[in-house]
Short mmCIF file of C-alpha atoms and ligand atoms in Angstrom, two decimals:
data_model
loop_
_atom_site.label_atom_id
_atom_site.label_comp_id
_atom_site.label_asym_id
_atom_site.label_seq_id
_atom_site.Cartn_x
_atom_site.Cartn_y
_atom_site.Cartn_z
CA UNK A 217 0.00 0.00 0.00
CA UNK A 218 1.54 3.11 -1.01
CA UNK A 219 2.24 5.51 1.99
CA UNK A 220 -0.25 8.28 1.24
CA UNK A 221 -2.79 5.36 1.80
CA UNK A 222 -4.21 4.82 5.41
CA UNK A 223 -6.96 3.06 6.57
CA UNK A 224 -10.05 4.70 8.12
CA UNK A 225 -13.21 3.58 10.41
CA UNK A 226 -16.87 4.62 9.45
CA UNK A 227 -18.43 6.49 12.57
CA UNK A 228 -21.33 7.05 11.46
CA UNK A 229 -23.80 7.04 8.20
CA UNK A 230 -26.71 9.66 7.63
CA UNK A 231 -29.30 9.03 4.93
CA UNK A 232 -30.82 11.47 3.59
CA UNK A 233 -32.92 9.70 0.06
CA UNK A 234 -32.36 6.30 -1.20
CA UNK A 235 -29.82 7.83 -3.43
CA UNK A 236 -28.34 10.32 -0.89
CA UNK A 237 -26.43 9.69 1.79
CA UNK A 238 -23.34 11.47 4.11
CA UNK A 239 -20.66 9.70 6.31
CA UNK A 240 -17.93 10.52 8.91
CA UNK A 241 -14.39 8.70 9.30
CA UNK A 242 -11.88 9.01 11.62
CA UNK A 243 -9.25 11.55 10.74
CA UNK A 244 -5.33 10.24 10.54
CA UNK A 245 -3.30 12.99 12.91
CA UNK A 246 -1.10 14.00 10.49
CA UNK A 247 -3.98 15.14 8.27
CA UNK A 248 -4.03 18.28 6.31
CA UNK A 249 -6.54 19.80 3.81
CA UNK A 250 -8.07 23.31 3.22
CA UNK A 251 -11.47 24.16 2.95
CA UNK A 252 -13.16 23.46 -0.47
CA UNK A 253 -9.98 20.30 -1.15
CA UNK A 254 -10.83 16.85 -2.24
CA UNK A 255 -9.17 13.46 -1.07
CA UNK A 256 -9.14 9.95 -2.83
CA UNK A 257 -11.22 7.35 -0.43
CA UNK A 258 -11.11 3.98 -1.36
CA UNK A 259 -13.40 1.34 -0.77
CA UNK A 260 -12.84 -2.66 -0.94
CA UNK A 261 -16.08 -3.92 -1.46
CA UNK A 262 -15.55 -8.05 -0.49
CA UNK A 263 -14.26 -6.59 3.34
CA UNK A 264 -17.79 -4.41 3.47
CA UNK A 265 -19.45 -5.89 6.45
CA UNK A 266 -22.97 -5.28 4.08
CA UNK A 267 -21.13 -8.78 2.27
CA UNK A 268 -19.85 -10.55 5.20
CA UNK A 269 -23.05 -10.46 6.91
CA UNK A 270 -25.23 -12.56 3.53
CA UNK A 271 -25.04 -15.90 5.29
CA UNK A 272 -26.99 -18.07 3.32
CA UNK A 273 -24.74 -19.72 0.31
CA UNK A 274 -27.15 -17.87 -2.25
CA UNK A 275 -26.72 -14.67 -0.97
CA UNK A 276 -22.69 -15.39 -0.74
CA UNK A 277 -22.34 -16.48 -4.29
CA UNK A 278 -24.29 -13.47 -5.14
CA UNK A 279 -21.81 -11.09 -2.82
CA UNK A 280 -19.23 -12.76 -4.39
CA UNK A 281 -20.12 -11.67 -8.07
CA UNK A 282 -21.01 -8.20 -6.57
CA UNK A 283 -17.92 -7.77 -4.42
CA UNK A 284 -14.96 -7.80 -6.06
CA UNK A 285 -11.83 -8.04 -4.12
CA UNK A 286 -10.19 -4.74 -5.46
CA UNK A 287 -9.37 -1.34 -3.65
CA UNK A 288 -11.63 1.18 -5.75
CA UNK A 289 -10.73 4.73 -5.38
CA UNK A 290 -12.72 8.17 -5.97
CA UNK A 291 -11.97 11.72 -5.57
CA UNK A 292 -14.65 13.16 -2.87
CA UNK A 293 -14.68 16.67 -1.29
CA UNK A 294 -14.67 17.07 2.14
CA UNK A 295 -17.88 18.66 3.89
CA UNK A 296 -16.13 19.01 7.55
CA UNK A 297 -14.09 21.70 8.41
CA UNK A 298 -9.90 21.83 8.18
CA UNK A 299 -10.25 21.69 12.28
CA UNK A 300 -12.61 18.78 12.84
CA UNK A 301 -11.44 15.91 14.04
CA UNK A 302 -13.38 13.55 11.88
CA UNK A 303 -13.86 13.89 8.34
CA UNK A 304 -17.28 14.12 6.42
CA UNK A 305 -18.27 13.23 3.38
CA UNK A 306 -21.87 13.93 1.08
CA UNK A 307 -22.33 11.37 -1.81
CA UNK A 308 -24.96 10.26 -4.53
CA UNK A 309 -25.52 6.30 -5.56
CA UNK A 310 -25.00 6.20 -8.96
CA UNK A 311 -26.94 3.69 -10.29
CA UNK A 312 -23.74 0.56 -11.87
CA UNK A 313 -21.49 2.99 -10.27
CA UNK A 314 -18.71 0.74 -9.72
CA UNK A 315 -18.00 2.87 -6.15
CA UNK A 316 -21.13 4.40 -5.07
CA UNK A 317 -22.81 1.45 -5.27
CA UNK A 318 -20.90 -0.30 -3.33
CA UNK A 319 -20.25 2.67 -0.86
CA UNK A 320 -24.20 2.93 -0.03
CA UNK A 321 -23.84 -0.21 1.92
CA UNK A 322 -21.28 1.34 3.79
CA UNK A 323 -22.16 0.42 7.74
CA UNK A 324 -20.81 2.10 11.19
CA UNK A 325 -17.36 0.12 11.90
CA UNK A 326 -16.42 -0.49 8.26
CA UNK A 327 -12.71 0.33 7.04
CA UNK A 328 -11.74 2.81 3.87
CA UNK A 329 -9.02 4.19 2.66
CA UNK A 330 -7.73 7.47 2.48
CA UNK A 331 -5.03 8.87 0.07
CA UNK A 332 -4.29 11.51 2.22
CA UNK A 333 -2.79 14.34 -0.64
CA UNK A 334 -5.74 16.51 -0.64
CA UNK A 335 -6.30 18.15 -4.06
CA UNK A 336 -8.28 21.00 -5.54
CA UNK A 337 -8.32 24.43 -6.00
CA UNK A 338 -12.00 25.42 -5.42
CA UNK A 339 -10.35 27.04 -2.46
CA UNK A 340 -11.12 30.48 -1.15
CA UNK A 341 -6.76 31.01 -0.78
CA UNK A 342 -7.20 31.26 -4.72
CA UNK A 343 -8.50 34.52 -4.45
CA UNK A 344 -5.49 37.68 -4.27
CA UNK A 345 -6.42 39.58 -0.47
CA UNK A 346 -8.30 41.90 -0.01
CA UNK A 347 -11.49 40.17 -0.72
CA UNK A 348 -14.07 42.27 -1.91
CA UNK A 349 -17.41 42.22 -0.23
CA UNK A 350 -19.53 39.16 -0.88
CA UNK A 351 -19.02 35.81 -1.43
CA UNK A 352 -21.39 34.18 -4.06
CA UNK A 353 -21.45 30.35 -3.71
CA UNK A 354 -23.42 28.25 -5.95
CA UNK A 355 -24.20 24.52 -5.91
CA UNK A 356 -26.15 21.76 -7.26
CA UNK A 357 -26.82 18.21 -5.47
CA UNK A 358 -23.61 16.95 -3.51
CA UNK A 359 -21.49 19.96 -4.81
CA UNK A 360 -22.74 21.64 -1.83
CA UNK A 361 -19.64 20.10 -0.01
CA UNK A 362 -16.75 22.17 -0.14
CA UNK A 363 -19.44 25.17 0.44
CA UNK A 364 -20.10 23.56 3.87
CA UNK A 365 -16.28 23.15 4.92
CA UNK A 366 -15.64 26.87 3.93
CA UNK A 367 -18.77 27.72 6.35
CA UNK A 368 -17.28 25.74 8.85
CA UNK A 369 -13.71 27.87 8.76
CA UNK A 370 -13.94 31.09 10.79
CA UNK A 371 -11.73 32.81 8.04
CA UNK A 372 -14.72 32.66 5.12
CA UNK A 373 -16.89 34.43 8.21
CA UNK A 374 -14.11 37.21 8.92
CA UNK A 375 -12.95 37.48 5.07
CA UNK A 376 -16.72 38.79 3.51
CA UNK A 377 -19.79 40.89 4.17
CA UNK A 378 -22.46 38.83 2.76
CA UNK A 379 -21.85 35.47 1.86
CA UNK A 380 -24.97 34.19 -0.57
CA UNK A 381 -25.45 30.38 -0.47
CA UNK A 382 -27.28 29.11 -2.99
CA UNK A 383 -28.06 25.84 -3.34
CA UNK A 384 -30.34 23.70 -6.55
CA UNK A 385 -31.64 20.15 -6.24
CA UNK A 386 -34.26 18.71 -7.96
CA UNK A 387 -36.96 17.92 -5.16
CA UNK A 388 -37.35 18.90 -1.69
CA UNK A 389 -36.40 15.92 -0.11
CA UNK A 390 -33.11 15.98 -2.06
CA UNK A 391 -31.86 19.41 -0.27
CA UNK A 392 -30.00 17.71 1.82
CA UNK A 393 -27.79 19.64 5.33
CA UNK A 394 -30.74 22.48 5.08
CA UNK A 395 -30.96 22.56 8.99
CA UNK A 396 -27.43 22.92 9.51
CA UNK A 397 -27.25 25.74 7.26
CA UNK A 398 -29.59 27.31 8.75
CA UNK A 399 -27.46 27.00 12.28
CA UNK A 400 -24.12 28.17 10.14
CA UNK A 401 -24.84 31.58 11.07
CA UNK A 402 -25.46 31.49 15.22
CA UNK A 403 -23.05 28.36 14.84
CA UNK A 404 -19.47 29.91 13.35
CA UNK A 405 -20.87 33.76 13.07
CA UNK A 406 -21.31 33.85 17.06
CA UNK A 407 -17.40 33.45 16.85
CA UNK A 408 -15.90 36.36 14.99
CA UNK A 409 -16.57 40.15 15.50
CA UNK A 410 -18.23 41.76 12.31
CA UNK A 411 -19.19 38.44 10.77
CA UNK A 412 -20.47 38.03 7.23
CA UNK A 413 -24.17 37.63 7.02
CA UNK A 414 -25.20 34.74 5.23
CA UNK A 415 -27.94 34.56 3.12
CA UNK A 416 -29.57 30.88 1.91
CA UNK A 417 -31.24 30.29 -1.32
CA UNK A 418 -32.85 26.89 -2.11
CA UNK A 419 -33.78 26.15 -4.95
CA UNK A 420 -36.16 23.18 -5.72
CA UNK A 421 -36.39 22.58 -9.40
CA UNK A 422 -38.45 19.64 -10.23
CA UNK A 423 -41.45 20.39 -7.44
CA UNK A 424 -43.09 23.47 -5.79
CA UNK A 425 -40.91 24.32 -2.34
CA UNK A 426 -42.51 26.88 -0.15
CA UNK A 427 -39.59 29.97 0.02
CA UNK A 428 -37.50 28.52 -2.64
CA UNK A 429 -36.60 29.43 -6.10
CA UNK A 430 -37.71 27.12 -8.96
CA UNK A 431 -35.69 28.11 -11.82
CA UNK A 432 -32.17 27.00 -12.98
CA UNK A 433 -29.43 29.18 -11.52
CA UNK A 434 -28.21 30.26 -15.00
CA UNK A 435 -31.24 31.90 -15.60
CA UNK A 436 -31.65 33.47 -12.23
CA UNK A 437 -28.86 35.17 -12.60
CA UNK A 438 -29.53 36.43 -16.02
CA UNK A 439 -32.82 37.59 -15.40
CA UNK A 440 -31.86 38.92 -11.42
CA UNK A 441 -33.90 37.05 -9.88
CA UNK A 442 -31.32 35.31 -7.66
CA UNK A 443 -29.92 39.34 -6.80
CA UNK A 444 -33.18 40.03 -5.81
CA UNK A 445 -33.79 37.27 -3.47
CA UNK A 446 -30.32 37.59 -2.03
CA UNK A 447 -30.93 41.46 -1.31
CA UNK A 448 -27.97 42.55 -2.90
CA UNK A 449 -26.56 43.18 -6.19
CA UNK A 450 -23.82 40.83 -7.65
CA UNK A 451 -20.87 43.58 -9.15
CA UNK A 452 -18.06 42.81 -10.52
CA UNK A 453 -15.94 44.93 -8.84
CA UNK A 454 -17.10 43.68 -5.25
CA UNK A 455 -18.17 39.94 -5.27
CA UNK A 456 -16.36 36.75 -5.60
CA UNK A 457 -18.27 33.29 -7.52
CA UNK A 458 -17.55 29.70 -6.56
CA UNK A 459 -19.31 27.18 -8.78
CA UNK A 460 -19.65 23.54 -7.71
CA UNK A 461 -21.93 20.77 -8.98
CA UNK A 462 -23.33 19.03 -12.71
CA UNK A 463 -20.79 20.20 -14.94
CA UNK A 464 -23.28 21.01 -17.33
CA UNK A 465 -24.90 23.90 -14.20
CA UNK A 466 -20.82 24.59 -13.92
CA UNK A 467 -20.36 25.80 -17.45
CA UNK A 468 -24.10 27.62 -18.26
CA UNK A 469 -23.67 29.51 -14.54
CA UNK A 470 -20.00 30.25 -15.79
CA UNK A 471 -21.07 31.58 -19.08
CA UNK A 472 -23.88 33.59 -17.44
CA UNK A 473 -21.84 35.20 -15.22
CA UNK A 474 -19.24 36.54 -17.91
CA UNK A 475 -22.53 37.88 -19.25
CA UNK A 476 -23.13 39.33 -16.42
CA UNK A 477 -19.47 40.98 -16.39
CA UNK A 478 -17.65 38.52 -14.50
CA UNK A 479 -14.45 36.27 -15.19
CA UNK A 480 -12.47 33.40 -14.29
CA UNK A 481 -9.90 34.03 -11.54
CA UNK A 482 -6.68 32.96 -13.21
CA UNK A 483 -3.42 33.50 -11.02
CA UNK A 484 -5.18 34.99 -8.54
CA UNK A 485 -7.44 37.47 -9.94
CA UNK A 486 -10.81 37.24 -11.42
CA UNK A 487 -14.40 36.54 -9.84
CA UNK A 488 -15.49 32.60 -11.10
CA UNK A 489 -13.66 29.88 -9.62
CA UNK A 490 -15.78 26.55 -10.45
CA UNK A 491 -14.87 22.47 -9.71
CA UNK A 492 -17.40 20.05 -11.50
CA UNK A 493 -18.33 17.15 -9.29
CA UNK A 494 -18.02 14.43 -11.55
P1 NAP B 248 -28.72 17.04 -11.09
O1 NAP B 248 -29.28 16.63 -12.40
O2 NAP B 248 -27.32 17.47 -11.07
O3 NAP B 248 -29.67 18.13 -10.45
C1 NAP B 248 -29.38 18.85 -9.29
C2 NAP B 248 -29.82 20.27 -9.53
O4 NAP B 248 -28.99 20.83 -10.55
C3 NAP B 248 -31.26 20.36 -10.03
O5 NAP B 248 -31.88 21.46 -9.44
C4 NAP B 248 -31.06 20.55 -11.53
O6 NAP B 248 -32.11 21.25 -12.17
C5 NAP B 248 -29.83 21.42 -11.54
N1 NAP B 248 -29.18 21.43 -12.85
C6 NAP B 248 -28.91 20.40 -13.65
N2 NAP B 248 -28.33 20.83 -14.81
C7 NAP B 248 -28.24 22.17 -14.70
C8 NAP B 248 -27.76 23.18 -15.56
N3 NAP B 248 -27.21 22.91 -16.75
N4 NAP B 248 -27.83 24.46 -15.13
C9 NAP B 248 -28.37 24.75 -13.92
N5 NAP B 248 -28.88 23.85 -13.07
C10 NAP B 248 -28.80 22.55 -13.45
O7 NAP B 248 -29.06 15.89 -10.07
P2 NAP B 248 -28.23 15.04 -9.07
O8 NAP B 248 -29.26 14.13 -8.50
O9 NAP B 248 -27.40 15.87 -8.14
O10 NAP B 248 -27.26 14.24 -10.03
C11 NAP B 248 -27.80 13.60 -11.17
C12 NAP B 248 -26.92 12.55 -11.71
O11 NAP B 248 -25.58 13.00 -11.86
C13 NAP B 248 -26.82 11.38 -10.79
O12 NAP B 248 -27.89 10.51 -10.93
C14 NAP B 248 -25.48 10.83 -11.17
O13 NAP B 248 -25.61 9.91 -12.22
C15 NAP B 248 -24.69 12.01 -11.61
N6 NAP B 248 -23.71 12.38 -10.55
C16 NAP B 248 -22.51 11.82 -10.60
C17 NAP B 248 -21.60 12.09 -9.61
C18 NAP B 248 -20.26 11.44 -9.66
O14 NAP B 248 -19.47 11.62 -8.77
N7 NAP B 248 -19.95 10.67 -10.70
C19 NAP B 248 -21.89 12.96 -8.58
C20 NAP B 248 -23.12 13.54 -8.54
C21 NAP B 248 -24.02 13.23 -9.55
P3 NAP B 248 -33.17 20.46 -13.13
O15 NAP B 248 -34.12 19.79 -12.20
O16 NAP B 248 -33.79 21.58 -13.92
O17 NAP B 248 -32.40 19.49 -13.97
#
């Protein structure tokens, strides 16, 4: 096993849909990652407990086919913050997905693996200081993570005035961690003098959501309907743009902001910084 690789325990599993799901593991010492980075886990679906527990020789032939021997890796981004001592992690089953859908049977106690060279530069250290005023962050489905590790460092907090969250899924139920956003503020606000405020927009797509947006973000933007919720206006000189989520939300958002004025942060300068999730 290479030496970046160390093994990690499950510590707990929360489900959120049948296809949604988040997890914690426990966090090797030497550890290091910034808010927004992703990590490799690894998975090695024949030592799942989900396999070992099939007793009857049916069901074990069957685990068999399904549970290859073989470490599997992906690239995840971390939801917890740089100073928690366990890591999270939000994730979708993807239907034959030769990870996820082994990963969804993931159980309290089971062992991964963690390459632990984080990667990724959906990172707010990106951006040249001084930051301008607001922070606009923008996510579909599990792209919400790296949002929710930057709201979890006290930096992102001291750093902005207004930091807009919004946040796209396609039904209610699917808008997963709303409750803890909503705590963000008194949570990690509480702790700095002058914090940003932050504002939440969900955005429910595929359903009617009392207090949520319906439309796709490109198009909220364009037509300033997302401003307008928000309360404030999004300039170019005073506002920085994460993007994170579908790459096909990454690129229309990104093109309707450079409509809207704005452009890619290259070398530290520039508004848009995106990371596609898959
Ligand atoms: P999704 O299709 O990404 O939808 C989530 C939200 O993004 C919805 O509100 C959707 O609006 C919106 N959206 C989609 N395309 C957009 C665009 N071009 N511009 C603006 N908004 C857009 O749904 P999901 O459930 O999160 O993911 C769907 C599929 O993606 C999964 O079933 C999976 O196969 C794949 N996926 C793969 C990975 C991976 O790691 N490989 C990770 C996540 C997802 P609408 O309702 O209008 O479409």
């Amino acid at each position: 096993m290479s030496e970046n690789i160390q093994a990690v325990k499950v510590l707990s599993k929360t489900t959120w849909t049948p296809n949604l799901f988040s997890f914690t593991v426990s966090r090797p010492d030497s550890f290091k990652f910034t808010a927004g980075q992703f990590v490799r886990l690894g998975v090695n679906p024949s030592k799942l407990q989900h396999y070992k527990q099939l007793n009857d020789p049916q069901s074990q032939t069957r685990a068999a086919e399904q549970a290859p021997d073989e470490d599997i890796f992906r690239a995840y981004s971390i939801v917890s913050s740089p100073f928690d001592e366990v890591l999270e992690f939000f994730s979708i089953v993807i239907p034959d997905g030769a990870f996820t859908s082994q990963l969804q049977h993931l159980q309290v106690g089971d062992e991964l693996l963690l390459n632990t060279m984080p990667f990724g530069f959906l990172t707010l250290a990106r951006y040249q200081k001084p930051h301008p005023k607001d922070l606009w962050l923008l996510a579909t489905g599990t792209g919400l993570a790296p949002f929710l590790s930057m709201l979890q460092d006290l930096k992102t907090w001291e750093d902005y005035e207004h930091i807009v969250l919004a946040y796209s899924a396609r039904s209610f139920e699917e808008l997963a961690y709303v409750d803890k956003i909503q705590q963000l503020q008194d949570d990690f606000g509480s702790l700095v003098d002058n914090p940003a405020r932050l504002i939440f927009i969900p955005i429910v797509t595929r359903e009617p959501m009392d207090g949520a947006l319906t439309e796709r973000l490109p198009k909220l933007l364009l037509e300033g309907s997302l401003q307008k919720r928000a309360g404030i206006a999004l300039e170019t000189d005073s506002a920085h743009a994460m993007l994170c989520g579908n790459p096909e939300m990454v690129e229309d958002t990104k093109e309707a902001l450079k409509t809207l004025g704005m452009v890619m942060n290259r070398r530290g300068e520039g508004n848009i910084a995106v990371e596609n999730y898959w």
